[in-house]
GROMACS .gro file of C-alpha atoms in nm:
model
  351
    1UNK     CA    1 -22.546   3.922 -21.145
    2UNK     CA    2 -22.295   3.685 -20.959
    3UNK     CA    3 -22.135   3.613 -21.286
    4UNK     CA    4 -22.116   3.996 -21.396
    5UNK     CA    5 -21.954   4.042 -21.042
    6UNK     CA    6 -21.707   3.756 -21.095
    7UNK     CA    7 -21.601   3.892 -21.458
    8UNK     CA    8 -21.536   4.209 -21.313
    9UNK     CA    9 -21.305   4.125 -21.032
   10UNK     CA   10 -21.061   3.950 -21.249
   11UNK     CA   11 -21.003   4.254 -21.513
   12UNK     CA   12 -20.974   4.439 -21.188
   13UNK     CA   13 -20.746   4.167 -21.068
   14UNK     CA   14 -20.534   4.171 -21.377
   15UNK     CA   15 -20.499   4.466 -21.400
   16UNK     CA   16 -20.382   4.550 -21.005
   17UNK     CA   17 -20.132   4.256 -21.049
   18UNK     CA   18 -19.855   4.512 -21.245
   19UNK     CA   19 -19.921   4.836 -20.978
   20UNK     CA   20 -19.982   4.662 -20.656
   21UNK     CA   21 -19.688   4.584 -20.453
   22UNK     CA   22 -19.620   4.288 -20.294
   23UNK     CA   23 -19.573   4.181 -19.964
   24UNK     CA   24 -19.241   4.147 -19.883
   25UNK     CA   25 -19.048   4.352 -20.102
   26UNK     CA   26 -18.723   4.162 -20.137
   27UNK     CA   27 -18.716   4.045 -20.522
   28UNK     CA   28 -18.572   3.688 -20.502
   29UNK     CA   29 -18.868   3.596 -20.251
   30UNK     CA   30 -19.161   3.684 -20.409
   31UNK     CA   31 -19.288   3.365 -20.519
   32UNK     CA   32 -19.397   3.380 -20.111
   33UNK     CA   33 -19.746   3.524 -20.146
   34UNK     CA   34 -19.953   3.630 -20.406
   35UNK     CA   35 -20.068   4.014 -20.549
   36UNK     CA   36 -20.308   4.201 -20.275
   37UNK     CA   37 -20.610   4.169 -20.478
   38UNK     CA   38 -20.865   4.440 -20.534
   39UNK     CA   39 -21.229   4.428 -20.351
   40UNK     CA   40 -21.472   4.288 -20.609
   41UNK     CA   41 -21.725   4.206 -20.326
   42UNK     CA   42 -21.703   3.825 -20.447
   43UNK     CA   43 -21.356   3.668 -20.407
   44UNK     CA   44 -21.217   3.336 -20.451
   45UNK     CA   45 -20.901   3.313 -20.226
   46UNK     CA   46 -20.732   2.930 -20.356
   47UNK     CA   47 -20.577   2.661 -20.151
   48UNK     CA   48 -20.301   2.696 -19.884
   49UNK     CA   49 -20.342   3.094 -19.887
   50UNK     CA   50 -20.441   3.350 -19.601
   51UNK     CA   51 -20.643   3.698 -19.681
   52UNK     CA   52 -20.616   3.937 -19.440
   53UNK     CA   53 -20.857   4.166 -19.420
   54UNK     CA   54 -20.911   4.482 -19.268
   55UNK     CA   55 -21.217   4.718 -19.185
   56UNK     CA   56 -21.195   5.082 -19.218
   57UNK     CA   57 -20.835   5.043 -19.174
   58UNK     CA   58 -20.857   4.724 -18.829
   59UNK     CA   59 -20.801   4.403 -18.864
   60UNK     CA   60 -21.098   4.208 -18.943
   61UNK     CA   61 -21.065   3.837 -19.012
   62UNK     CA   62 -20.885   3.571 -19.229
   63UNK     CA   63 -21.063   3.484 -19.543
   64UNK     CA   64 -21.034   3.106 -19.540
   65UNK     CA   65 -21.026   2.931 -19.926
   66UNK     CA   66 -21.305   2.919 -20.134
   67UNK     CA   67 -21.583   3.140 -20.188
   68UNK     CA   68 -21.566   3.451 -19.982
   69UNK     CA   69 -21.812   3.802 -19.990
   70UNK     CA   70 -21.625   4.140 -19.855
   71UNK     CA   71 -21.811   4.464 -19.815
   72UNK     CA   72 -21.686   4.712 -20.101
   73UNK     CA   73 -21.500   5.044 -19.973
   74UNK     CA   74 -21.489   4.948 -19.633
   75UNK     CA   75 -21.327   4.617 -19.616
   76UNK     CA   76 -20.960   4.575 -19.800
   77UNK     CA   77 -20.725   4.295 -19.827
   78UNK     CA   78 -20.416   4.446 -19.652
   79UNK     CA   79 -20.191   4.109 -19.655
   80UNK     CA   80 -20.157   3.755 -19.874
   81UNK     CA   81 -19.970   3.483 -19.670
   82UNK     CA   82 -19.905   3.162 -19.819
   83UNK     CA   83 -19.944   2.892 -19.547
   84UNK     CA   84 -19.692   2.634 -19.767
   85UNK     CA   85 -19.362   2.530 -19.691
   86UNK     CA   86 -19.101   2.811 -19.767
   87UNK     CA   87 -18.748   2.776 -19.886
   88UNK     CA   88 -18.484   3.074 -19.776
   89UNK     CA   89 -18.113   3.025 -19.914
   90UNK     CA   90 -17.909   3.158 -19.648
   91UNK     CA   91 -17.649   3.343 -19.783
   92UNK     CA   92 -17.282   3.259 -19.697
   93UNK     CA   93 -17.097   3.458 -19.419
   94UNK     CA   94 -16.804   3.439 -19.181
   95UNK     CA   95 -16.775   3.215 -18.860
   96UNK     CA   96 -16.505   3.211 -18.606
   97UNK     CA   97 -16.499   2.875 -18.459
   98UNK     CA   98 -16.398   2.793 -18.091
   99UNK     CA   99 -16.032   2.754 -18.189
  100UNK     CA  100 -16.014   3.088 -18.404
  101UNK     CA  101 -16.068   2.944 -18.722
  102UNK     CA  102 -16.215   3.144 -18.923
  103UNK     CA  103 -16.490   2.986 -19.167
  104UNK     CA  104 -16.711   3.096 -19.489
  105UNK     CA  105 -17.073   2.906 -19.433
  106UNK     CA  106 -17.391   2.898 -19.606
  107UNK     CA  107 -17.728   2.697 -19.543
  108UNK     CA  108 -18.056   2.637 -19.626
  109UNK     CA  109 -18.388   2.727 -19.417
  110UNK     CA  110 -18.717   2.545 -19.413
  111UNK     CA  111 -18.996   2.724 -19.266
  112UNK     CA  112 -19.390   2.761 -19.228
  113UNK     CA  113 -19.655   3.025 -19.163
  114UNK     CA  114 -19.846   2.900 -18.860
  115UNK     CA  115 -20.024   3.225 -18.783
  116UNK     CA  116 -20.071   3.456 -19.056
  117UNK     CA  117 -20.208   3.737 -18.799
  118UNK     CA  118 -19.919   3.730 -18.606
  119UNK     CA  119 -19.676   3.663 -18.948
  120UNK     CA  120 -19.873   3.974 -19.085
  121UNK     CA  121 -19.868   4.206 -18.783
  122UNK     CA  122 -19.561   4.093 -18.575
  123UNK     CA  123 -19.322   4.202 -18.745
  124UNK     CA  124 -19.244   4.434 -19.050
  125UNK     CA  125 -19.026   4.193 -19.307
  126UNK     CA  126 -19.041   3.835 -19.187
  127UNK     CA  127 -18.841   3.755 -19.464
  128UNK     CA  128 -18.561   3.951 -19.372
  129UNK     CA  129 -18.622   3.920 -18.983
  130UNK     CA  130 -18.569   3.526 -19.048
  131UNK     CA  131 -18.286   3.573 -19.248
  132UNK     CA  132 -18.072   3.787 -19.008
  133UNK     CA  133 -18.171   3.556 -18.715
  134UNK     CA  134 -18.039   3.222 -18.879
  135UNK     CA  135 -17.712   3.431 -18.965
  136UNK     CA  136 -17.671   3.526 -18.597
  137UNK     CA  137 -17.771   3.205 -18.469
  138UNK     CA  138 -17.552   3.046 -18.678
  139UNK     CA  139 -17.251   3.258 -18.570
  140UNK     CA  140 -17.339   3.213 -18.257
  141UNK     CA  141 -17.400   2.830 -18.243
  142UNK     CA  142 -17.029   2.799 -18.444
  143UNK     CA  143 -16.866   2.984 -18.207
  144UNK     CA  144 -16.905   2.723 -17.930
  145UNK     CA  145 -16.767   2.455 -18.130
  146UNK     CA  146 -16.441   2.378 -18.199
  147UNK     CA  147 -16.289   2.303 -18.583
  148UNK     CA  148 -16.346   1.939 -18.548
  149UNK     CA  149 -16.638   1.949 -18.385
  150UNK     CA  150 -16.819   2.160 -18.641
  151UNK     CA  151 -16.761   1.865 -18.901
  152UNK     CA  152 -16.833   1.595 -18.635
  153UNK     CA  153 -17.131   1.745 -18.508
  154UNK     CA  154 -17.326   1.850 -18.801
  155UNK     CA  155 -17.648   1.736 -18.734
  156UNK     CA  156 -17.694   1.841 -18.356
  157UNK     CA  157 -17.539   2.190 -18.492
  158UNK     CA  158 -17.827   2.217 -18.720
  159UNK     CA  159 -18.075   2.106 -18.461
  160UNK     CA  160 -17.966   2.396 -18.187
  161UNK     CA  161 -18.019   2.667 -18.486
  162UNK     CA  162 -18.390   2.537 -18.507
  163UNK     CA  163 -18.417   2.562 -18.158
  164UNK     CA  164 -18.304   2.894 -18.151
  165UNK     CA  165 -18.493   3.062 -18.409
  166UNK     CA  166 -18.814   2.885 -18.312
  167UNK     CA  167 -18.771   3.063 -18.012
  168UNK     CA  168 -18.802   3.419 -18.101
  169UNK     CA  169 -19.005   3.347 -18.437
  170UNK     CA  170 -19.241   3.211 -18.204
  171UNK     CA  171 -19.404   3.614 -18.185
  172UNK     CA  172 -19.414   3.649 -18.570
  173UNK     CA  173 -19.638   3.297 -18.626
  174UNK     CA  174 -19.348   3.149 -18.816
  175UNK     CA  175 -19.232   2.773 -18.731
  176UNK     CA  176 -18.871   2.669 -18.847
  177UNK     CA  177 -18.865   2.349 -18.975
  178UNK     CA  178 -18.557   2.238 -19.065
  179UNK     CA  179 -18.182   2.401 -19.138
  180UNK     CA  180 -17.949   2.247 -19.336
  181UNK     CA  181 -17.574   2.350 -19.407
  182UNK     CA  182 -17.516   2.343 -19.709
  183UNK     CA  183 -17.132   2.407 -19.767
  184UNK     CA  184 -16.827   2.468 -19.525
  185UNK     CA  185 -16.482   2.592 -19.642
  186UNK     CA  186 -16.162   2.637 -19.437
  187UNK     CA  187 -15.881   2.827 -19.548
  188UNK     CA  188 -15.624   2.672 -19.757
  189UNK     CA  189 -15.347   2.672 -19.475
  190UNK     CA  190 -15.606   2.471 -19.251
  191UNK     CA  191 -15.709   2.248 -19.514
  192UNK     CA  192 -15.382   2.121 -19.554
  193UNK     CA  193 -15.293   2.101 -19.173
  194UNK     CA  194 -15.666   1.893 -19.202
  195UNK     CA  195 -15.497   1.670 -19.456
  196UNK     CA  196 -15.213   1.590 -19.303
  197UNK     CA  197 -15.385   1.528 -18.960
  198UNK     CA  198 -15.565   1.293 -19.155
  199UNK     CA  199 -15.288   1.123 -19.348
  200UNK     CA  200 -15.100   1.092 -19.013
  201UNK     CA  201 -15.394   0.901 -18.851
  202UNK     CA  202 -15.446   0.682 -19.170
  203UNK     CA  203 -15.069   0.601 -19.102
  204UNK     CA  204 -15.099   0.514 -18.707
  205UNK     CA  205 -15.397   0.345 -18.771
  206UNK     CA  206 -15.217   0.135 -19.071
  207UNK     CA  207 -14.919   0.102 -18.799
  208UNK     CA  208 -15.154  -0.027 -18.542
  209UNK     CA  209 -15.357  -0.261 -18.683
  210UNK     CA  210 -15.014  -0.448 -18.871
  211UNK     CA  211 -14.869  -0.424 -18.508
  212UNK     CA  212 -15.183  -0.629 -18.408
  213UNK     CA  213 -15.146  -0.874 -18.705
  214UNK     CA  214 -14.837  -0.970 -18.598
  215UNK     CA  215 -14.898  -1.032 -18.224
  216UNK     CA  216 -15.245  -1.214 -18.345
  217UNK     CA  217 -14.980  -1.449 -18.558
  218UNK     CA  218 -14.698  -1.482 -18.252
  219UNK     CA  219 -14.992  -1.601 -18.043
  220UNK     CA  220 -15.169  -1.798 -18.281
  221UNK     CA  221 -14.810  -1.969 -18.339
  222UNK     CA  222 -14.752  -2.022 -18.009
  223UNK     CA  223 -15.094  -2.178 -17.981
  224UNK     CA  224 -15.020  -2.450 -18.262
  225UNK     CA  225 -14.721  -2.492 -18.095
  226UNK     CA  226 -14.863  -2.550 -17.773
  227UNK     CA  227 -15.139  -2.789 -17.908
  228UNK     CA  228 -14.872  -2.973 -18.097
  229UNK     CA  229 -14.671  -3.032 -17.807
  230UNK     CA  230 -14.962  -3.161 -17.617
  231UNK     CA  231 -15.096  -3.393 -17.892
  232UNK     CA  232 -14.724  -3.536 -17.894
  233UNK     CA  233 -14.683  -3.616 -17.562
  234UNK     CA  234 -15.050  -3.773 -17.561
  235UNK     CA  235 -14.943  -3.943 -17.861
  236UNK     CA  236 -14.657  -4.076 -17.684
  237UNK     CA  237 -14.808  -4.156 -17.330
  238UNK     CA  238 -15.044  -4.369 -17.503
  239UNK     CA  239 -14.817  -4.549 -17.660
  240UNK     CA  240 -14.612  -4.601 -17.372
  241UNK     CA  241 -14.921  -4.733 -17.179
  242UNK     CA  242 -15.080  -4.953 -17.496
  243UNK     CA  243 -14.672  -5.101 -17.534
  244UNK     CA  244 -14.663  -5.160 -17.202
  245UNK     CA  245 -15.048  -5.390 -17.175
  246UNK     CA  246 -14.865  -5.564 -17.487
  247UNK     CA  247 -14.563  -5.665 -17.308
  248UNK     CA  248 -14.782  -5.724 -17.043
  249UNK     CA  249 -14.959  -5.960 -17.254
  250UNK     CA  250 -14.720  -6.082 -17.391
  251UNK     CA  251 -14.511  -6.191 -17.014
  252UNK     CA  252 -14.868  -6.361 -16.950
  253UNK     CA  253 -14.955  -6.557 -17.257
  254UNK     CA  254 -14.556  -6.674 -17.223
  255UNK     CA  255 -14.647  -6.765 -16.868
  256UNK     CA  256 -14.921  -6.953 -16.954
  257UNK     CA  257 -14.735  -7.112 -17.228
  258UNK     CA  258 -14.447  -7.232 -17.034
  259UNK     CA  259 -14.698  -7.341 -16.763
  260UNK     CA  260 -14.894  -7.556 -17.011
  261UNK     CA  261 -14.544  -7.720 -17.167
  262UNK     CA  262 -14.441  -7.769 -16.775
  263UNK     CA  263 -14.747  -7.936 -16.658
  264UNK     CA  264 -14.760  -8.168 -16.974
  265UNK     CA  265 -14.394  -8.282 -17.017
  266UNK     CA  266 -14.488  -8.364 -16.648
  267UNK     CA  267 -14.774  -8.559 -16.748
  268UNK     CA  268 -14.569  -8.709 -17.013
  269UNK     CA  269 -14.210  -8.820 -16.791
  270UNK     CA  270 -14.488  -8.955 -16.536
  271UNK     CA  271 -14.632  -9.219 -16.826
  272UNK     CA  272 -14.428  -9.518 -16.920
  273UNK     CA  273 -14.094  -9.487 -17.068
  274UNK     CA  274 -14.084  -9.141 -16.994
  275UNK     CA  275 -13.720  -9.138 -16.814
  276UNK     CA  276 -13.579  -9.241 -17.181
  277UNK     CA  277 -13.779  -8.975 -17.410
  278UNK     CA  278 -13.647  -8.732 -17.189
  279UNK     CA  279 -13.309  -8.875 -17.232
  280UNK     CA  280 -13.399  -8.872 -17.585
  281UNK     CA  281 -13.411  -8.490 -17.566
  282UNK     CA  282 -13.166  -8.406 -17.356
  283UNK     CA  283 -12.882  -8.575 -17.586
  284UNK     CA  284 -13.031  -8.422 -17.889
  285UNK     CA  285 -13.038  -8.074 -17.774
  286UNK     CA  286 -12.688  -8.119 -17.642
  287UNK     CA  287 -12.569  -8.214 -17.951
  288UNK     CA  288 -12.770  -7.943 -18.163
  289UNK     CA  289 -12.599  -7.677 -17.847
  290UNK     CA  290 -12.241  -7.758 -17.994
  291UNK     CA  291 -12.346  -7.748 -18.340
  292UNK     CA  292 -12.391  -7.326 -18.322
  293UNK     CA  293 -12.122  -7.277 -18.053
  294UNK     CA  294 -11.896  -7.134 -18.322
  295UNK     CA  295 -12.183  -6.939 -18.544
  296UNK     CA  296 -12.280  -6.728 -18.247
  297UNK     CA  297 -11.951  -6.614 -18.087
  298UNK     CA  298 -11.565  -6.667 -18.098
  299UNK     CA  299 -11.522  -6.770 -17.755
  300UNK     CA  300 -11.551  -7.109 -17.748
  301UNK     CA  301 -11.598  -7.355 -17.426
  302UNK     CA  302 -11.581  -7.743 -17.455
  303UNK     CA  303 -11.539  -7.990 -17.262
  304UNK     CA  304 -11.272  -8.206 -17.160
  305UNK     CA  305 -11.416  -8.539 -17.378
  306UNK     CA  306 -11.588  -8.412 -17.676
  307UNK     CA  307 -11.525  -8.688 -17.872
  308UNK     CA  308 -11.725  -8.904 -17.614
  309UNK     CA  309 -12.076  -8.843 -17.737
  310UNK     CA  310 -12.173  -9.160 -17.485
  311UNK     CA  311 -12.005  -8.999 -17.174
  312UNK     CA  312 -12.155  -8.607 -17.251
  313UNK     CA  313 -12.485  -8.803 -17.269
  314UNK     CA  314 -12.437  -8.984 -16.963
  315UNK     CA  315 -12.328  -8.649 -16.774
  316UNK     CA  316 -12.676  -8.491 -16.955
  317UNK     CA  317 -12.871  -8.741 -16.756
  318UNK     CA  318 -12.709  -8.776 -16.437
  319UNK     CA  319 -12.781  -8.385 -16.422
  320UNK     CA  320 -13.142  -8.466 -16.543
  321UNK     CA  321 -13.142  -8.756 -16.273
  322UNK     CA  322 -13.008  -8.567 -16.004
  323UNK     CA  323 -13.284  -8.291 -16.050
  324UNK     CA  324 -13.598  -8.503 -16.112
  325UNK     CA  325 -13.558  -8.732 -15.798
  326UNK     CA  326 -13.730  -8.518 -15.573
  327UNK     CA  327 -14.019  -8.495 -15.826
  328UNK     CA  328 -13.998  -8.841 -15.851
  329UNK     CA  329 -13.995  -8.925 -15.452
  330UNK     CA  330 -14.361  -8.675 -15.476
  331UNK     CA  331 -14.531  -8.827 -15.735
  332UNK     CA  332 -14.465  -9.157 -15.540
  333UNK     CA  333 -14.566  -9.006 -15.194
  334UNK     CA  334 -14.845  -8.893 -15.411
  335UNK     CA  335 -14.926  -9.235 -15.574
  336UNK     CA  336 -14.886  -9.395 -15.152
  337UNK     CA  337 -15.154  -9.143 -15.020
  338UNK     CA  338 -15.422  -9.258 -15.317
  339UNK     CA  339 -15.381  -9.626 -15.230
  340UNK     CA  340 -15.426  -9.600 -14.909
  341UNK     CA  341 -15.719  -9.330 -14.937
  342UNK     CA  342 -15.908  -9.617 -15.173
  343UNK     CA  343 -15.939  -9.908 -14.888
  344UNK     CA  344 -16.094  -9.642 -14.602
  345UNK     CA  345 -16.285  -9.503 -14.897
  346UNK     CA  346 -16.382  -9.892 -14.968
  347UNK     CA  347 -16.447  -9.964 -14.550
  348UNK     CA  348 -16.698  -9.666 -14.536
  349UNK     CA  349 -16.919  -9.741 -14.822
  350UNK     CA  350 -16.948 -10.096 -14.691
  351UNK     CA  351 -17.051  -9.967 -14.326
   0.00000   0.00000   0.00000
């Protein structure tokens, strides 16, 4: 019997799909719910779809998906809502900006049935009602924004619109999702002036940013030049300081030198024969000193007897003589002290 039922509420169906009229009337949006069905007593309402139902003309309940039984001549299916997400292309309209510009916009709205009582009952076209409201809202929201603003600001512009149409769809059980806009145009005038706002800040931003390039190279020039400067006179106090510990050096290890050939020609005119080695010396470098008088200079300064090489030598050593008597008259003092140091050295060691 269940079957017989079932076979007769689809040719019923099938038939009612070409007379009865949908809900919502506009044409474009019918795809929104499906065709009232008839009453077969035994109904299978699919997935993601609402029934409403009324008895003897009230509202009576929601048939939920699935298998559902309905009392024949007294209960009818009075509205279809589809509880999936719905599309509505807003069409495109006029917008004054903040700055009287005046602007051809269209979007997109994304919306869902929450409550298909209230969707069903609320209000008479929901469609339509949605429509208008994003238009206005839309408007509205664009008129508190200036040109640049509107481009700027996209995405917060979209987000007020939601706000605002959830708030008075909020009665018909519809929730706005999302709203997109899909295209803005300007008038031609304003495009260019947009243009050549934008060429103009390409070029002061160009202008800029070489004006920076060349103060980063003055400064990085001046930098190099300032480290070079510094490395240089580094350079140059150290060596200053390392010529100066050479000469140092150098004044001491001379010191020492001449302090070592001192002490032993000392050692050496103090042995035996020493008086005539130095004589020796003193006649040979006297005689190499007028050798290289003339090499060296053009002044010239001889003495009276320069043919006397016995009398120059003679003069050599009185000099020599003259200036190694008092060394002579110490190293005897010298010589008197340690002899008569060794006999009280000699007395004590005895006692």
């Amino acid at each position: 019997m269940l079957r017989t039922l079932y076979r007769a509420g689809g040719a019923l169906l099938k038939t009612s799909q070409g007379t009865v009229p949908r809900l919502w009337v506009t044409p474009a949006q019918r795809r929104w719910a499906s065709s009232l069905p008839m009453n077969t007593v035994v109904l299978f309402v699919p997935q993601q779809e609402a029934w409403v139902v009324e008895r003897m003309g009230r509202f009576h309940r929601i048939l939920d998906p699935g298998l559902n039984f309905l009392i024949p001549i007294l209960d009818r299916i009075r509205y279809v809502q589809s509880l999936k997400e719905i599309v509505i292309d807003i069409p495109e309209q006029s917008a004054v900006s903040l700055d009287n510009v005046t602007l051809q916009i269209d979007g997109v709205l994304y919306l869902r049935i929450l409550d298909p009582f209230k969707a069903s009952y609320g209000v008479e076209d929901p469609e339509y009602a949605v429509t208008q409201l994003a238009q206005t809202t839309m408007r509205s929201e664009l008129g508190k924004l200036t040109l640049d603003k509107v481009f700027r600001e996209r995405e917060s512009l979209n987000s007020n619109i939601v706000h605002s149409i959830n708030q008075a769809s909020d009665e018909w059980g519809i929730r706005c999702l999302r709203y997109e806009i899909k295209d803005i145009q300007v008038p031609p005038r304003v495009k260019e002036s947009m243009q050549m706002q934008v060429e103009a800040e390409r070029r002061k931003r160009a202008t800029v940013l070489e004006s920076e390039g060349t103060r980063e190279a003055a400064i990085n020039v001046a930098e190099g030049g300032k480290q070079a400067q510094i490395l240089a006179s580094e350079a140059q106090k150290a060596e200053q300081i390392n010529k100066a510990a050479g000469e140092a050096q150098a004044i001491l290890a001379k010191a020492e030198a001449k302090a070592k050939a001192i002490r032993l020609l000392s050692e050496a005119l103090a042995e035996q024969n020493g008086n005539a080695a130095a004589s020796l010396s003193v006649a040979e470098q006297y005689v190499a000193a007028f050798s290289n008088l003339a090499k060296e200079s053009n002044t010239v300064l001889l003495p009276s007897q320069t043919g006397d090489i016995s009398g120059m030598v003679t003069q050599a050593m009185t000099i020599y003589g003259t200036l190694a008597k008092p060394t002579v008259k110490s190293i005897k003092a010298e010589t008197e002290q340690e002899k008569s140091e060794e006999p009280a050295a000699q007395s004590t060691s005895a006692q």
